[in-house]
């Protein structure tokens, strides 16, 4: 029997999918030793890990694009998990980066909006994973940069100084807003040993 005949007789084999939705941290997560690549390796032959990272995006823009990425007609029923990983761009200081900055209250509302949308297309709450933005401790980062070679010192001169346009949004805020009680703390391992 020819291969085409076998394909015509058999059912299409579809894997469940995990969608990684976020900013550049997600987009570049499939680079060597990246968290997305590690997840895909761990789930090989069990799930398709789909990268939907959008460099430079904040939650204001993400909530507009999400319905074009996941809908009932695009296989929401086969989606076993969706990560939402935004906040690094949202937390840009308003004075230094007004296009990406999103006020904290709007950030929370946008996260809630995305969760509500996913629930409306039958992605249940237990399949939605919120990942907190990375921490930034400017004094520790500056010390790390100074300990490195001249290239890193130049990075310090350009962007590692206080007032570089980023501020920390701490994960306990998620619990304060009631967005993801009990979900965010399990994600802290992404940043172990990093500042």
mmCIF file with all atom_site columns, C-alpha atoms in Angstrom:
data_model
loop_
_atom_site.group_PDB
_atom_site.id
_atom_site.type_symbol
_atom_site.label_atom_id
_atom_site.label_alt_id
_atom_site.label_comp_id
_atom_site.label_asym_id
_atom_site.label_entity_id
_atom_site.label_seq_id
_atom_site.pdbx_PDB_ins_code
_atom_site.Cartn_x
_atom_site.Cartn_y
_atom_site.Cartn_z
_atom_site.occupancy
_atom_site.B_iso_or_equiv
_atom_site.pdbx_formal_charge
_atom_site.auth_seq_id
_atom_site.auth_comp_id
_atom_site.auth_asym_id
_atom_site.auth_atom_id
_atom_site.pdbx_PDB_model_num
ATOM 1   C CA . UNK A 1 1   ? 0.000   0.000  0.000  1.00 0.00 ? 1   UNK A CA 1
ATOM 2   C CA . UNK A 1 2   ? 1.363   3.415  -0.947 1.00 0.00 ? 2   UNK A CA 1
ATOM 3   C CA . UNK A 1 3   ? 2.072   5.981  1.751  1.00 0.00 ? 3   UNK A CA 1
ATOM 4   C CA . UNK A 1 4   ? -0.637  8.292  0.359  1.00 0.00 ? 4   UNK A CA 1
ATOM 5   C CA . UNK A 1 5   ? -3.201  5.510  0.715  1.00 0.00 ? 5   UNK A CA 1
ATOM 6   C CA . UNK A 1 6   ? -2.181  4.882  4.322  1.00 0.00 ? 6   UNK A CA 1
ATOM 7   C CA . UNK A 1 7   ? -2.521  8.589  5.079  1.00 0.00 ? 7   UNK A CA 1
ATOM 8   C CA . UNK A 1 8   ? -5.966  8.719  3.491  1.00 0.00 ? 8   UNK A CA 1
ATOM 9   C CA . UNK A 1 9   ? -7.175  5.775  5.585  1.00 0.00 ? 9   UNK A CA 1
ATOM 10  C CA . UNK A 1 10  ? -5.744  6.843  8.931  1.00 0.00 ? 10  UNK A CA 1
ATOM 11  C CA . UNK A 1 11  ? -6.749  9.593  11.272 1.00 0.00 ? 11  UNK A CA 1
ATOM 12  C CA . UNK A 1 12  ? -4.627  12.679 11.571 1.00 0.00 ? 12  UNK A CA 1
ATOM 13  C CA . UNK A 1 13  ? -2.383  12.403 14.618 1.00 0.00 ? 13  UNK A CA 1
ATOM 14  C CA . UNK A 1 14  ? -2.589  15.628 16.624 1.00 0.00 ? 14  UNK A CA 1
ATOM 15  C CA . UNK A 1 15  ? -0.655  16.312 19.792 1.00 0.00 ? 15  UNK A CA 1
ATOM 16  C CA . UNK A 1 16  ? -2.084  18.395 22.605 1.00 0.00 ? 16  UNK A CA 1
ATOM 17  C CA . UNK A 1 17  ? -0.481  21.824 22.624 1.00 0.00 ? 17  UNK A CA 1
ATOM 18  C CA . UNK A 1 18  ? 1.034   24.160 25.172 1.00 0.00 ? 18  UNK A CA 1
ATOM 19  C CA . UNK A 1 19  ? 1.024   27.816 24.086 1.00 0.00 ? 19  UNK A CA 1
ATOM 20  C CA . UNK A 1 20  ? 3.711   30.132 25.444 1.00 0.00 ? 20  UNK A CA 1
ATOM 21  C CA . UNK A 1 21  ? 2.343   33.677 25.169 1.00 0.00 ? 21  UNK A CA 1
ATOM 22  C CA . UNK A 1 22  ? 4.534   36.567 26.216 1.00 0.00 ? 22  UNK A CA 1
ATOM 23  C CA . UNK A 1 23  ? 7.051   39.248 25.288 1.00 0.00 ? 23  UNK A CA 1
ATOM 24  C CA . UNK A 1 24  ? 10.678  38.869 24.138 1.00 0.00 ? 24  UNK A CA 1
ATOM 25  C CA . UNK A 1 25  ? 11.526  36.680 27.124 1.00 0.00 ? 25  UNK A CA 1
ATOM 26  C CA . UNK A 1 26  ? 9.099   34.168 25.649 1.00 0.00 ? 26  UNK A CA 1
ATOM 27  C CA . UNK A 1 27  ? 10.058  34.852 22.030 1.00 0.00 ? 27  UNK A CA 1
ATOM 28  C CA . UNK A 1 28  ? 13.711  34.050 22.745 1.00 0.00 ? 28  UNK A CA 1
ATOM 29  C CA . UNK A 1 29  ? 12.954  31.172 25.130 1.00 0.00 ? 29  UNK A CA 1
ATOM 30  C CA . UNK A 1 30  ? 13.819  28.627 22.448 1.00 0.00 ? 30  UNK A CA 1
ATOM 31  C CA . UNK A 1 31  ? 17.429  29.731 22.304 1.00 0.00 ? 31  UNK A CA 1
ATOM 32  C CA . UNK A 1 32  ? 20.057  27.353 23.686 1.00 0.00 ? 32  UNK A CA 1
ATOM 33  C CA . UNK A 1 33  ? 19.273  26.545 27.332 1.00 0.00 ? 33  UNK A CA 1
ATOM 34  C CA . UNK A 1 34  ? 16.137  28.703 27.217 1.00 0.00 ? 34  UNK A CA 1
ATOM 35  C CA . UNK A 1 35  ? 13.140  27.876 29.373 1.00 0.00 ? 35  UNK A CA 1
ATOM 36  C CA . UNK A 1 36  ? 10.901  27.257 26.325 1.00 0.00 ? 36  UNK A CA 1
ATOM 37  C CA . UNK A 1 37  ? 13.429  24.895 24.776 1.00 0.00 ? 37  UNK A CA 1
ATOM 38  C CA . UNK A 1 38  ? 13.724  23.021 28.073 1.00 0.00 ? 38  UNK A CA 1
ATOM 39  C CA . UNK A 1 39  ? 9.949   22.699 28.310 1.00 0.00 ? 39  UNK A CA 1
ATOM 40  C CA . UNK A 1 40  ? 9.648   21.501 24.693 1.00 0.00 ? 40  UNK A CA 1
ATOM 41  C CA . UNK A 1 41  ? 12.392  18.930 25.306 1.00 0.00 ? 41  UNK A CA 1
ATOM 42  C CA . UNK A 1 42  ? 10.653  17.689 28.424 1.00 0.00 ? 42  UNK A CA 1
ATOM 43  C CA . UNK A 1 43  ? 7.301   17.384 26.597 1.00 0.00 ? 43  UNK A CA 1
ATOM 44  C CA . UNK A 1 44  ? 8.617   15.911 23.333 1.00 0.00 ? 44  UNK A CA 1
ATOM 45  C CA . UNK A 1 45  ? 6.169   13.346 21.869 1.00 0.00 ? 45  UNK A CA 1
ATOM 46  C CA . UNK A 1 46  ? 3.620   14.369 24.506 1.00 0.00 ? 46  UNK A CA 1
ATOM 47  C CA . UNK A 1 47  ? 2.726   17.945 23.529 1.00 0.00 ? 47  UNK A CA 1
ATOM 48  C CA . UNK A 1 48  ? 3.574   20.520 20.904 1.00 0.00 ? 48  UNK A CA 1
ATOM 49  C CA . UNK A 1 49  ? 5.030   23.583 22.593 1.00 0.00 ? 49  UNK A CA 1
ATOM 50  C CA . UNK A 1 50  ? 4.011   26.608 20.522 1.00 0.00 ? 50  UNK A CA 1
ATOM 51  C CA . UNK A 1 51  ? 5.980   29.829 20.953 1.00 0.00 ? 51  UNK A CA 1
ATOM 52  C CA . UNK A 1 52  ? 3.879   32.975 20.629 1.00 0.00 ? 52  UNK A CA 1
ATOM 53  C CA . UNK A 1 53  ? 6.373   35.412 22.102 1.00 0.00 ? 53  UNK A CA 1
ATOM 54  C CA . UNK A 1 54  ? 6.108   38.967 20.791 1.00 0.00 ? 54  UNK A CA 1
ATOM 55  C CA . UNK A 1 55  ? 9.188   41.065 21.408 1.00 0.00 ? 55  UNK A CA 1
ATOM 56  C CA . UNK A 1 56  ? 8.433   44.534 22.745 1.00 0.00 ? 56  UNK A CA 1
ATOM 57  C CA . UNK A 1 57  ? 4.784   43.801 23.535 1.00 0.00 ? 57  UNK A CA 1
ATOM 58  C CA . UNK A 1 58  ? 3.080   44.829 26.747 1.00 0.00 ? 58  UNK A CA 1
ATOM 59  C CA . UNK A 1 59  ? -0.270  43.642 28.143 1.00 0.00 ? 59  UNK A CA 1
ATOM 60  C CA . UNK A 1 60  ? -2.149  46.498 26.453 1.00 0.00 ? 60  UNK A CA 1
ATOM 61  C CA . UNK A 1 61  ? -1.148  45.189 23.028 1.00 0.00 ? 61  UNK A CA 1
ATOM 62  C CA . UNK A 1 62  ? -1.179  41.505 24.003 1.00 0.00 ? 62  UNK A CA 1
ATOM 63  C CA . UNK A 1 63  ? -4.836  41.484 24.985 1.00 0.00 ? 63  UNK A CA 1
ATOM 64  C CA . UNK A 1 64  ? -5.688  42.746 21.488 1.00 0.00 ? 64  UNK A CA 1
ATOM 65  C CA . UNK A 1 65  ? -3.716  40.040 19.669 1.00 0.00 ? 65  UNK A CA 1
ATOM 66  C CA . UNK A 1 66  ? -4.680  37.102 21.904 1.00 0.00 ? 66  UNK A CA 1
ATOM 67  C CA . UNK A 1 67  ? -8.042  36.417 20.146 1.00 0.00 ? 67  UNK A CA 1
ATOM 68  C CA . UNK A 1 68  ? -6.151  36.128 16.856 1.00 0.00 ? 68  UNK A CA 1
ATOM 69  C CA . UNK A 1 69  ? -3.847  33.486 18.357 1.00 0.00 ? 69  UNK A CA 1
ATOM 70  C CA . UNK A 1 70  ? -6.289  31.337 20.317 1.00 0.00 ? 70  UNK A CA 1
ATOM 71  C CA . UNK A 1 71  ? -9.959  30.872 19.543 1.00 0.00 ? 71  UNK A CA 1
ATOM 72  C CA . UNK A 1 72  ? -12.486 28.060 19.632 1.00 0.00 ? 72  UNK A CA 1
ATOM 73  C CA . UNK A 1 73  ? -11.873 27.485 15.932 1.00 0.00 ? 73  UNK A CA 1
ATOM 74  C CA . UNK A 1 74  ? -8.071  27.335 16.283 1.00 0.00 ? 74  UNK A CA 1
ATOM 75  C CA . UNK A 1 75  ? -7.966  24.317 18.527 1.00 0.00 ? 75  UNK A CA 1
ATOM 76  C CA . UNK A 1 76  ? -8.668  25.658 21.990 1.00 0.00 ? 76  UNK A CA 1
ATOM 77  C CA . UNK A 1 77  ? -9.955  22.183 22.841 1.00 0.00 ? 77  UNK A CA 1
ATOM 78  C CA . UNK A 1 78  ? -6.497  20.706 22.146 1.00 0.00 ? 78  UNK A CA 1
ATOM 79  C CA . UNK A 1 79  ? -4.729  23.390 24.199 1.00 0.00 ? 79  UNK A CA 1
ATOM 80  C CA . UNK A 1 80  ? -3.693  21.835 27.494 1.00 0.00 ? 80  UNK A CA 1
ATOM 81  C CA . UNK A 1 81  ? -1.906  24.915 28.880 1.00 0.00 ? 81  UNK A CA 1
ATOM 82  C CA . UNK A 1 82  ? -1.326  28.588 28.107 1.00 0.00 ? 82  UNK A CA 1
ATOM 83  C CA . UNK A 1 83  ? 1.383   30.626 29.775 1.00 0.00 ? 83  UNK A CA 1
ATOM 84  C CA . UNK A 1 84  ? 0.962   34.398 30.036 1.00 0.00 ? 84  UNK A CA 1
ATOM 85  C CA . UNK A 1 85  ? 4.346   36.012 30.603 1.00 0.00 ? 85  UNK A CA 1
ATOM 86  C CA . UNK A 1 86  ? 4.225   39.804 30.371 1.00 0.00 ? 86  UNK A CA 1
ATOM 87  C CA . UNK A 1 87  ? 5.342   42.661 32.579 1.00 0.00 ? 87  UNK A CA 1
ATOM 88  C CA . UNK A 1 88  ? 8.951   43.434 31.673 1.00 0.00 ? 88  UNK A CA 1
ATOM 89  C CA . UNK A 1 89  ? 7.850   45.989 29.051 1.00 0.00 ? 89  UNK A CA 1
ATOM 90  C CA . UNK A 1 90  ? 4.796   47.137 31.028 1.00 0.00 ? 90  UNK A CA 1
ATOM 91  C CA . UNK A 1 91  ? 7.096   48.120 33.887 1.00 0.00 ? 91  UNK A CA 1
ATOM 92  C CA . UNK A 1 92  ? 9.233   50.450 31.769 1.00 0.00 ? 92  UNK A CA 1
ATOM 93  C CA . UNK A 1 93  ? 9.364   53.837 33.446 1.00 0.00 ? 93  UNK A CA 1
ATOM 94  C CA . UNK A 1 94  ? 6.765   56.174 31.968 1.00 0.00 ? 94  UNK A CA 1
ATOM 95  C CA . UNK A 1 95  ? 9.177   59.088 31.557 1.00 0.00 ? 95  UNK A CA 1
ATOM 96  C CA . UNK A 1 96  ? 11.780  57.007 29.723 1.00 0.00 ? 96  UNK A CA 1
ATOM 97  C CA . UNK A 1 97  ? 9.556   54.718 27.664 1.00 0.00 ? 97  UNK A CA 1
ATOM 98  C CA . UNK A 1 98  ? 5.971   56.022 27.463 1.00 0.00 ? 98  UNK A CA 1
ATOM 99  C CA . UNK A 1 99  ? 5.004   53.731 24.549 1.00 0.00 ? 99  UNK A CA 1
ATOM 100 C CA . UNK A 1 100 ? 5.623   50.503 26.456 1.00 0.00 ? 100 UNK A CA 1
ATOM 101 C CA . UNK A 1 101 ? 4.784   51.675 29.985 1.00 0.00 ? 101 UNK A CA 1
ATOM 102 C CA . UNK A 1 102 ? 1.475   50.408 31.351 1.00 0.00 ? 102 UNK A CA 1
ATOM 103 C CA . UNK A 1 103 ? 0.310   51.665 34.775 1.00 0.00 ? 103 UNK A CA 1
ATOM 104 C CA . UNK A 1 104 ? 0.157   48.956 37.430 1.00 0.00 ? 104 UNK A CA 1
ATOM 105 C CA . UNK A 1 105 ? -3.655  49.065 37.708 1.00 0.00 ? 105 UNK A CA 1
ATOM 106 C CA . UNK A 1 106 ? -4.062  48.704 33.925 1.00 0.00 ? 106 UNK A CA 1
ATOM 107 C CA . UNK A 1 107 ? -1.486  45.881 33.904 1.00 0.00 ? 107 UNK A CA 1
ATOM 108 C CA . UNK A 1 108 ? -3.619  43.978 36.418 1.00 0.00 ? 108 UNK A CA 1
ATOM 109 C CA . UNK A 1 109 ? -6.798  44.688 34.446 1.00 0.00 ? 109 UNK A CA 1
ATOM 110 C CA . UNK A 1 110 ? -5.170  43.515 31.215 1.00 0.00 ? 110 UNK A CA 1
ATOM 111 C CA . UNK A 1 111 ? -4.061  40.240 32.832 1.00 0.00 ? 111 UNK A CA 1
ATOM 112 C CA . UNK A 1 112 ? -7.575  39.686 34.130 1.00 0.00 ? 112 UNK A CA 1
ATOM 113 C CA . UNK A 1 113 ? -8.982  40.473 30.668 1.00 0.00 ? 113 UNK A CA 1
ATOM 114 C CA . UNK A 1 114 ? -6.725  37.883 29.022 1.00 0.00 ? 114 UNK A CA 1
ATOM 115 C CA . UNK A 1 115 ? -7.681  35.269 31.604 1.00 0.00 ? 115 UNK A CA 1
ATOM 116 C CA . UNK A 1 116 ? -11.385 36.017 31.049 1.00 0.00 ? 116 UNK A CA 1
ATOM 117 C CA . UNK A 1 117 ? -10.950 35.768 27.282 1.00 0.00 ? 117 UNK A CA 1
ATOM 118 C CA . UNK A 1 118 ? -9.213  32.382 27.545 1.00 0.00 ? 118 UNK A CA 1
ATOM 119 C CA . UNK A 1 119 ? -11.984 31.115 29.811 1.00 0.00 ? 119 UNK A CA 1
ATOM 120 C CA . UNK A 1 120 ? -14.551 32.321 27.242 1.00 0.00 ? 120 UNK A CA 1
ATOM 121 C CA . UNK A 1 121 ? -12.983 30.041 24.598 1.00 0.00 ? 121 UNK A CA 1
ATOM 122 C CA . UNK A 1 122 ? -13.051 27.083 26.985 1.00 0.00 ? 122 UNK A CA 1
ATOM 123 C CA . UNK A 1 123 ? -9.485  27.231 28.297 1.00 0.00 ? 123 UNK A CA 1
ATOM 124 C CA . UNK A 1 124 ? -10.209 26.415 31.913 1.00 0.00 ? 124 UNK A CA 1
ATOM 125 C CA . UNK A 1 125 ? -8.549  28.326 34.732 1.00 0.00 ? 125 UNK A CA 1
ATOM 126 C CA . UNK A 1 126 ? -6.418  25.327 35.708 1.00 0.00 ? 126 UNK A CA 1
ATOM 127 C CA . UNK A 1 127 ? -4.785  25.444 32.238 1.00 0.00 ? 127 UNK A CA 1
ATOM 128 C CA . UNK A 1 128 ? -3.777  29.125 32.491 1.00 0.00 ? 128 UNK A CA 1
ATOM 129 C CA . UNK A 1 129 ? -0.331  29.748 33.953 1.00 0.00 ? 129 UNK A CA 1
ATOM 130 C CA . UNK A 1 130 ? 0.752   33.286 34.829 1.00 0.00 ? 130 UNK A CA 1
ATOM 131 C CA . UNK A 1 131 ? 4.482   33.900 35.022 1.00 0.00 ? 131 UNK A CA 1
ATOM 132 C CA . UNK A 1 132 ? 5.684   36.961 36.887 1.00 0.00 ? 132 UNK A CA 1
ATOM 133 C CA . UNK A 1 133 ? 8.110   39.349 35.192 1.00 0.00 ? 133 UNK A CA 1
ATOM 134 C CA . UNK A 1 134 ? 11.778  39.006 36.086 1.00 0.00 ? 134 UNK A CA 1
ATOM 135 C CA . UNK A 1 135 ? 13.054  40.800 39.157 1.00 0.00 ? 135 UNK A CA 1
ATOM 136 C CA . UNK A 1 136 ? 15.433  43.694 38.801 1.00 0.00 ? 136 UNK A CA 1
ATOM 137 C CA . UNK A 1 137 ? 17.672  44.736 41.637 1.00 0.00 ? 137 UNK A CA 1
ATOM 138 C CA . UNK A 1 138 ? 19.702  47.539 40.115 1.00 0.00 ? 138 UNK A CA 1
ATOM 139 C CA . UNK A 1 139 ? 22.418  47.633 42.789 1.00 0.00 ? 139 UNK A CA 1
ATOM 140 C CA . UNK A 1 140 ? 23.146  43.900 42.425 1.00 0.00 ? 140 UNK A CA 1
ATOM 141 C CA . UNK A 1 141 ? 23.081  44.172 38.622 1.00 0.00 ? 141 UNK A CA 1
ATOM 142 C CA . UNK A 1 142 ? 25.524  47.082 38.733 1.00 0.00 ? 142 UNK A CA 1
ATOM 143 C CA . UNK A 1 143 ? 27.876  45.101 40.991 1.00 0.00 ? 143 UNK A CA 1
ATOM 144 C CA . UNK A 1 144 ? 27.692  42.118 38.609 1.00 0.00 ? 144 UNK A CA 1
ATOM 145 C CA . UNK A 1 145 ? 28.458  44.332 35.611 1.00 0.00 ? 145 UNK A CA 1
ATOM 146 C CA . UNK A 1 146 ? 31.447  45.946 37.343 1.00 0.00 ? 146 UNK A CA 1
ATOM 147 C CA . UNK A 1 147 ? 32.921  42.538 38.121 1.00 0.00 ? 147 UNK A CA 1
ATOM 148 C CA . UNK A 1 148 ? 32.923  41.593 34.420 1.00 0.00 ? 148 UNK A CA 1
ATOM 149 C CA . UNK A 1 149 ? 35.225  42.652 31.581 1.00 0.00 ? 149 UNK A CA 1
ATOM 150 C CA . UNK A 1 150 ? 35.248  45.989 29.724 1.00 0.00 ? 150 UNK A CA 1
ATOM 151 C CA . UNK A 1 151 ? 32.388  44.935 27.428 1.00 0.00 ? 151 UNK A CA 1
ATOM 152 C CA . UNK A 1 152 ? 30.128  44.486 30.426 1.00 0.00 ? 152 UNK A CA 1
ATOM 153 C CA . UNK A 1 153 ? 31.352  47.759 31.903 1.00 0.00 ? 153 UNK A CA 1
ATOM 154 C CA . UNK A 1 154 ? 30.214  49.477 28.712 1.00 0.00 ? 154 UNK A CA 1
ATOM 155 C CA . UNK A 1 155 ? 26.811  47.852 29.083 1.00 0.00 ? 155 UNK A CA 1
ATOM 156 C CA . UNK A 1 156 ? 26.750  49.343 32.585 1.00 0.00 ? 156 UNK A CA 1
ATOM 157 C CA . UNK A 1 157 ? 27.519  52.793 31.178 1.00 0.00 ? 157 UNK A CA 1
ATOM 158 C CA . UNK A 1 158 ? 24.755  52.515 28.596 1.00 0.00 ? 158 UNK A CA 1
ATOM 159 C CA . UNK A 1 159 ? 21.924  50.831 30.440 1.00 0.00 ? 159 UNK A CA 1
ATOM 160 C CA . UNK A 1 160 ? 22.630  49.239 33.802 1.00 0.00 ? 160 UNK A CA 1
ATOM 161 C CA . UNK A 1 161 ? 22.436  52.391 35.889 1.00 0.00 ? 161 UNK A CA 1
ATOM 162 C CA . UNK A 1 162 ? 19.600  53.389 38.193 1.00 0.00 ? 162 UNK A CA 1
ATOM 163 C CA . UNK A 1 163 ? 16.871  55.057 36.167 1.00 0.00 ? 163 UNK A CA 1
ATOM 164 C CA . UNK A 1 164 ? 17.517  52.842 33.146 1.00 0.00 ? 164 UNK A CA 1
ATOM 165 C CA . UNK A 1 165 ? 13.803  52.608 32.429 1.00 0.00 ? 165 UNK A CA 1
ATOM 166 C CA . UNK A 1 166 ? 12.861  49.435 34.300 1.00 0.00 ? 166 UNK A CA 1
ATOM 167 C CA . UNK A 1 167 ? 11.409  48.825 37.708 1.00 0.00 ? 167 UNK A CA 1
ATOM 168 C CA . UNK A 1 168 ? 10.459  45.694 39.552 1.00 0.00 ? 168 UNK A CA 1
ATOM 169 C CA . UNK A 1 169 ? 6.891   44.448 39.699 1.00 0.00 ? 169 UNK A CA 1
ATOM 170 C CA . UNK A 1 170 ? 6.956   41.949 42.536 1.00 0.00 ? 170 UNK A CA 1
ATOM 171 C CA . UNK A 1 171 ? 5.046   38.690 42.256 1.00 0.00 ? 171 UNK A CA 1
ATOM 172 C CA . UNK A 1 172 ? 3.139   39.204 45.539 1.00 0.00 ? 172 UNK A CA 1
ATOM 173 C CA . UNK A 1 173 ? 1.119   41.820 43.622 1.00 0.00 ? 173 UNK A CA 1
ATOM 174 C CA . UNK A 1 174 ? -0.533  38.983 41.724 1.00 0.00 ? 174 UNK A CA 1
ATOM 175 C CA . UNK A 1 175 ? -1.818  37.641 45.024 1.00 0.00 ? 175 UNK A CA 1
ATOM 176 C CA . UNK A 1 176 ? -2.843  41.143 46.134 1.00 0.00 ? 176 UNK A CA 1
ATOM 177 C CA . UNK A 1 177 ? -4.924  41.620 42.981 1.00 0.00 ? 177 UNK A CA 1
ATOM 178 C CA . UNK A 1 178 ? -6.463  38.180 43.315 1.00 0.00 ? 178 UNK A CA 1
ATOM 179 C CA . UNK A 1 179 ? -5.329  37.345 39.782 1.00 0.00 ? 179 UNK A CA 1
ATOM 180 C CA . UNK A 1 180 ? -3.469  34.130 40.403 1.00 0.00 ? 180 UNK A CA 1
ATOM 181 C CA . UNK A 1 181 ? -3.486  33.081 44.048 1.00 0.00 ? 181 UNK A CA 1
ATOM 182 C CA . UNK A 1 182 ? -1.271  30.053 44.436 1.00 0.00 ? 182 UNK A CA 1
ATOM 183 C CA . UNK A 1 183 ? -0.059  30.023 40.818 1.00 0.00 ? 183 UNK A CA 1
ATOM 184 C CA . UNK A 1 184 ? 2.799   32.518 40.639 1.00 0.00 ? 184 UNK A CA 1
ATOM 185 C CA . UNK A 1 185 ? 5.007   31.183 43.417 1.00 0.00 ? 185 UNK A CA 1
ATOM 186 C CA . UNK A 1 186 ? 5.707   27.985 41.498 1.00 0.00 ? 186 UNK A CA 1
ATOM 187 C CA . UNK A 1 187 ? 7.254   29.962 38.665 1.00 0.00 ? 187 UNK A CA 1
ATOM 188 C CA . UNK A 1 188 ? 9.972   31.655 40.685 1.00 0.00 ? 188 UNK A CA 1
ATOM 189 C CA . UNK A 1 189 ? 12.504  29.007 39.612 1.00 0.00 ? 189 UNK A CA 1
ATOM 190 C CA . UNK A 1 190 ? 12.922  30.796 36.271 1.00 0.00 ? 190 UNK A CA 1
ATOM 191 C CA . UNK A 1 191 ? 14.949  33.470 38.033 1.00 0.00 ? 191 UNK A CA 1
ATOM 192 C CA . UNK A 1 192 ? 16.977  31.483 40.602 1.00 0.00 ? 192 UNK A CA 1
ATOM 193 C CA . UNK A 1 193 ? 20.424  32.953 40.912 1.00 0.00 ? 193 UNK A CA 1
ATOM 194 C CA . UNK A 1 194 ? 19.661  35.865 38.622 1.00 0.00 ? 194 UNK A CA 1
ATOM 195 C CA . UNK A 1 195 ? 19.015  39.513 39.342 1.00 0.00 ? 195 UNK A CA 1
#
